[in-house]
mmCIF file of C-alpha atoms in Angstrom:
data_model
loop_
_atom_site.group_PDB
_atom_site.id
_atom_site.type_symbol
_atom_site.label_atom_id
_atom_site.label_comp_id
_atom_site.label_asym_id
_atom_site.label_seq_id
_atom_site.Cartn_x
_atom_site.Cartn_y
_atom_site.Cartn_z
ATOM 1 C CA UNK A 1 0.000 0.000 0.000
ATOM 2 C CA UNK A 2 1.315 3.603 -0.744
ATOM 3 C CA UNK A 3 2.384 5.540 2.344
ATOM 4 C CA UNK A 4 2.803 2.105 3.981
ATOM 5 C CA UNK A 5 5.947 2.437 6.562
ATOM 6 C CA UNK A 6 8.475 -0.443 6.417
ATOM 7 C CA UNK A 7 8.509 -1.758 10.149
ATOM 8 C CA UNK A 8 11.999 -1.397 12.343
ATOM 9 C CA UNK A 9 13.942 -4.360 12.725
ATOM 10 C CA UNK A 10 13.411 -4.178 16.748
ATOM 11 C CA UNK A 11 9.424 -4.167 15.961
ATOM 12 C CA UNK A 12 9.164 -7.411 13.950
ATOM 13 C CA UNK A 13 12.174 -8.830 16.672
ATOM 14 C CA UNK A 14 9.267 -7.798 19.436
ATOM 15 C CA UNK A 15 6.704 -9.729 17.452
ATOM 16 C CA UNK A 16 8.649 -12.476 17.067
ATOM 17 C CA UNK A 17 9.278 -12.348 20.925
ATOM 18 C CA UNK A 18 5.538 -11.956 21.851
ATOM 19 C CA UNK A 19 6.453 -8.908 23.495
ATOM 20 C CA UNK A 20 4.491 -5.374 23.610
ATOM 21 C CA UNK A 21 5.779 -2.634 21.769
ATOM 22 C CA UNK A 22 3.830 0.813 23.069
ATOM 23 C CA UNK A 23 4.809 4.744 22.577
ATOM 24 C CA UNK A 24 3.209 7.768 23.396
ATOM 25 C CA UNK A 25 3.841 10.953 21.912
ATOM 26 C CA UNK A 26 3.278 13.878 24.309
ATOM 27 C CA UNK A 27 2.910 17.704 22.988
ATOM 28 C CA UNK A 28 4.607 16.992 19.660
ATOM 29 C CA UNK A 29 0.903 18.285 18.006
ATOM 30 C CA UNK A 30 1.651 21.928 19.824
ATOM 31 C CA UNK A 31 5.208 21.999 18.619
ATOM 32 C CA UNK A 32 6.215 24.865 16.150
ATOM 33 C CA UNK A 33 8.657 23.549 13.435
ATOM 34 C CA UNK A 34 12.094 23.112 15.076
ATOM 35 C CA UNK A 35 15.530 22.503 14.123
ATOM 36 C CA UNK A 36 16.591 18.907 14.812
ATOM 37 C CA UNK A 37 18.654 16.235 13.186
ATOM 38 C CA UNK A 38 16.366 13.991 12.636
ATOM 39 C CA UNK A 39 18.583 11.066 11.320
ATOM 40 C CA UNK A 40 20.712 11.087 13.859
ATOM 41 C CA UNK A 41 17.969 10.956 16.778
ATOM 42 C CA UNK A 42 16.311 8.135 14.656
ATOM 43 C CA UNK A 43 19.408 6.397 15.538
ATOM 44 C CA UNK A 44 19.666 6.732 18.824
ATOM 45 C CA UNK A 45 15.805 5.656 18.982
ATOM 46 C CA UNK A 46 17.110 2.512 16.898
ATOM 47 C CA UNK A 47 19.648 1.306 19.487
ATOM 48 C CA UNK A 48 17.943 1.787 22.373
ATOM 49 C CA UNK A 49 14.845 0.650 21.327
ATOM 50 C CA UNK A 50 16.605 -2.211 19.584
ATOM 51 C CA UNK A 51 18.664 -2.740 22.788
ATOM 52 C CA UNK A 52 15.636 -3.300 24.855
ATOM 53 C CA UNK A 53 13.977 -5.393 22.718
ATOM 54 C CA UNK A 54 16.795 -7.301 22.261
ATOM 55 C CA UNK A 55 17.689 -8.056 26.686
ATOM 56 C CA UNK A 56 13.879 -8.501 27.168
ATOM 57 C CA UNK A 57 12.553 -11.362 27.379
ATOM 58 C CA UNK A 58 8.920 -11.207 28.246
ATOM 59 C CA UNK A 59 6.488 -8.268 29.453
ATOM 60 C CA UNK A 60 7.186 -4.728 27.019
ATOM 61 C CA UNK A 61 9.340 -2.109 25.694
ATOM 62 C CA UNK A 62 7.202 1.219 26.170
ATOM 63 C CA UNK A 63 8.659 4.756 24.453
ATOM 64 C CA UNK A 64 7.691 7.859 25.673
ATOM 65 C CA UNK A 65 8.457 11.259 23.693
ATOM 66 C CA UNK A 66 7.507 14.671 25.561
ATOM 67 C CA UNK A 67 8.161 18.448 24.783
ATOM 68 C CA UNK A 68 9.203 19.636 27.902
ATOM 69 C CA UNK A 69 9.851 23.715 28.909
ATOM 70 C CA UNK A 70 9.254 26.362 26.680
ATOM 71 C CA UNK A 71 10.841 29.075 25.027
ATOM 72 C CA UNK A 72 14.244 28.584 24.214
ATOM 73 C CA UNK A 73 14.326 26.084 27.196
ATOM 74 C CA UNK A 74 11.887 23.459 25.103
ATOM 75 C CA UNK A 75 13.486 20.146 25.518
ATOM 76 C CA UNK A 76 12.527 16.500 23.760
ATOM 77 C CA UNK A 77 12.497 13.950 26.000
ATOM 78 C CA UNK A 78 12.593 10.332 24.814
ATOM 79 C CA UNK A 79 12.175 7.533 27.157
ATOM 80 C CA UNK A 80 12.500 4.029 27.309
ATOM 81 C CA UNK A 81 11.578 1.280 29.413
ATOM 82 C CA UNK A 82 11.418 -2.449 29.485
ATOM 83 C CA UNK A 83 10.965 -5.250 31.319
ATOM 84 C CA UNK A 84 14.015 -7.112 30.764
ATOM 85 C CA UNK A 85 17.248 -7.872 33.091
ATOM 86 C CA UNK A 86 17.815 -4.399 34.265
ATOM 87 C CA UNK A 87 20.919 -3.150 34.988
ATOM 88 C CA UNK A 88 23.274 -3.802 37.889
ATOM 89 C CA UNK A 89 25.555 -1.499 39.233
ATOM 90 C CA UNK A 90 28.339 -2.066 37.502
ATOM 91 C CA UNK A 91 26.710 -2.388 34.456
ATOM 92 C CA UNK A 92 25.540 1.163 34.835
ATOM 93 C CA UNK A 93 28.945 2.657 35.535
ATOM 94 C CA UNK A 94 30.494 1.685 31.574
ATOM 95 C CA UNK A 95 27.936 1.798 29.968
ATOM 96 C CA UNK A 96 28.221 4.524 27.690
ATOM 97 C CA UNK A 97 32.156 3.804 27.160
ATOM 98 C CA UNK A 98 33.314 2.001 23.652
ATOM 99 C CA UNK A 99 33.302 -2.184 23.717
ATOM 100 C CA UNK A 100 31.743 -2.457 26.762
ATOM 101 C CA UNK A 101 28.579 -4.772 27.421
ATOM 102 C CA UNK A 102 26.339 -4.910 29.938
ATOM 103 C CA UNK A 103 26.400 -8.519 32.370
ATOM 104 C CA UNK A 104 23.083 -9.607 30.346
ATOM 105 C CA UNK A 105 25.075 -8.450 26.779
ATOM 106 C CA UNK A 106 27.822 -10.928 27.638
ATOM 107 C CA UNK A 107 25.584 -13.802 28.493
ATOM 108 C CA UNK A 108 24.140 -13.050 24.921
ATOM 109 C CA UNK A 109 26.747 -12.355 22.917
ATOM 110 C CA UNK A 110 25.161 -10.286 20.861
ATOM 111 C CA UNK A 111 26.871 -7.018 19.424
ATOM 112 C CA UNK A 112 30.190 -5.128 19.724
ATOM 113 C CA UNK A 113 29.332 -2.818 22.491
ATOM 114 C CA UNK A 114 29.108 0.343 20.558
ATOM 115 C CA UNK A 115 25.518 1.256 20.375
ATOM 116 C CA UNK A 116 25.232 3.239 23.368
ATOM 117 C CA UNK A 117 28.585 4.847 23.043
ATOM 118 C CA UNK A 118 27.787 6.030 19.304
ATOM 119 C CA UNK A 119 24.336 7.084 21.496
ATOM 120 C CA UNK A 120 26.050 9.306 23.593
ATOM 121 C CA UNK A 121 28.408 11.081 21.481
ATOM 122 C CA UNK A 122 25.364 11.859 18.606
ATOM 123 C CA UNK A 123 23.262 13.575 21.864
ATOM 124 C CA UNK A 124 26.640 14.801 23.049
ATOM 125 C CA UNK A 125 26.752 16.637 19.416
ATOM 126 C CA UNK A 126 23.074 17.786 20.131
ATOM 127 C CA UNK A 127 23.571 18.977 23.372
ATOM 128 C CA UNK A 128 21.729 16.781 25.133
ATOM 129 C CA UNK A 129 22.127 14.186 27.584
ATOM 130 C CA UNK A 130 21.441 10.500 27.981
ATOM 131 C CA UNK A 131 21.627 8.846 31.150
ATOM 132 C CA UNK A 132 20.152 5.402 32.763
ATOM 133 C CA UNK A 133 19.344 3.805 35.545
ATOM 134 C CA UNK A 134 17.862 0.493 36.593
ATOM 135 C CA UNK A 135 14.569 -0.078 37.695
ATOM 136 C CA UNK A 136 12.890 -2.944 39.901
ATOM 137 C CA UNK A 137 11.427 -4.523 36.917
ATOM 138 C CA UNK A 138 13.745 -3.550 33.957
ATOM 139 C CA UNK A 139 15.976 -0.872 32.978
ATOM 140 C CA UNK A 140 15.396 2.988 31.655
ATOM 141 C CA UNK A 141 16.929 5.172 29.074
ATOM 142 C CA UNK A 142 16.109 8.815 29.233
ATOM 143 C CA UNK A 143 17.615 11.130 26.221
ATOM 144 C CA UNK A 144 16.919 14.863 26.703
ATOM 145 C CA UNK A 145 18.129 17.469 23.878
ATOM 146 C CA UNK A 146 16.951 20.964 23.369
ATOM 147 C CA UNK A 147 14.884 22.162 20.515
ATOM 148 C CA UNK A 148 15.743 25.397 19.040
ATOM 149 C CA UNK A 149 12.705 27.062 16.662
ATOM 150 C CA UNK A 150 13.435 27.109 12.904
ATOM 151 C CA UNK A 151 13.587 30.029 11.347
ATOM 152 C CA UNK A 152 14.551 28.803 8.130
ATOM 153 C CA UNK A 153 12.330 28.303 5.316
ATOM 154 C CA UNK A 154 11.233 24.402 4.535
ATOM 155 C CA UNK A 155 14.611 23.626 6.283
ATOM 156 C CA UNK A 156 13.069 21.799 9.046
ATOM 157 C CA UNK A 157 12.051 18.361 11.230
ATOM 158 C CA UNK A 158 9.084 18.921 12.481
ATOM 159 C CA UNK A 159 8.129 16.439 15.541
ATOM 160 C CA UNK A 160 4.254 17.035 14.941
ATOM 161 C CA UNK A 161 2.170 14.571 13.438
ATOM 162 C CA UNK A 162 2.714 15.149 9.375
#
């Protein structure tokens, strides 16, 4: 069908798995065109969206985008949660660094370890921040980068429903 979107890898892997796939856009419709790579944020949606499919095993990966602030303090937000292995304490303190896997990456052996540090160097670029943290039931991913209004012409990503 024309206009049909080709699905993400991670959604058909979270089919495969049985598992729910849920987001919720939040203030995107209010949203004035912005400047924003969009290419670059679509990655970092890719790994860790991928990532979570990928360590959970049952239960769901949920994504949450909100506009947060206003002004020339409007932020996106982009979070995600799942319900896999979570993320020990260790885990959490490399992370983000080059090569380095998670205890629940090594068990799999899935992947070079790069994802989240590519991640954190494209919001780095943005001047954002990404950051995690375990949670009882799963782990969470929270990227934060500002949005600055376009004032160019046709030149812009526009998070609002098309």
């Amino acid at each position: 069908a024309q206009g049909a979107q080709t699905p993400a890898p991670f959604e058909l892997r979270a089919r495969a798995k049985g598992l729910g796939l849920a987001s919720a856009p939040h203030g995107a419709a209010d949203l004035p065109r912005v400047s924003l790579d969009a290419s670059r944020l679509r990655q970092v949606v890719n790994n860790l969206v991928g990532n979570a499919v990928k360590f959970t095993r049952q239960g769901q990966v949920r994504v949450t985008g909100r506009v947060l602030g206003a002004g020339p303090h409007r932020r996106f937000e982009l979070v995600v949660d799942d319900t896999g292995p979570g993320l020990t304490a260790d885990d959490l303190a490399a992370l983000f660094q080059p090569y380095a896997q998670g205890q629940a990456g090594q068990r799999l052996r899935q992947g070079a370890g790069l994802g989240l540090a590519i991640s954190r160097q494209i919001v780095d670029a943005m001047g954002g921040t990404i950051r995690a943290e375990g949670l009882p039931s799963g782990a969470r991913f929270t990227v934060s980068v500002p949005l600055l209004l376009d004032t160019a012409p046709g030149g812009a990503t526009s998070l609002a429903p098309a």
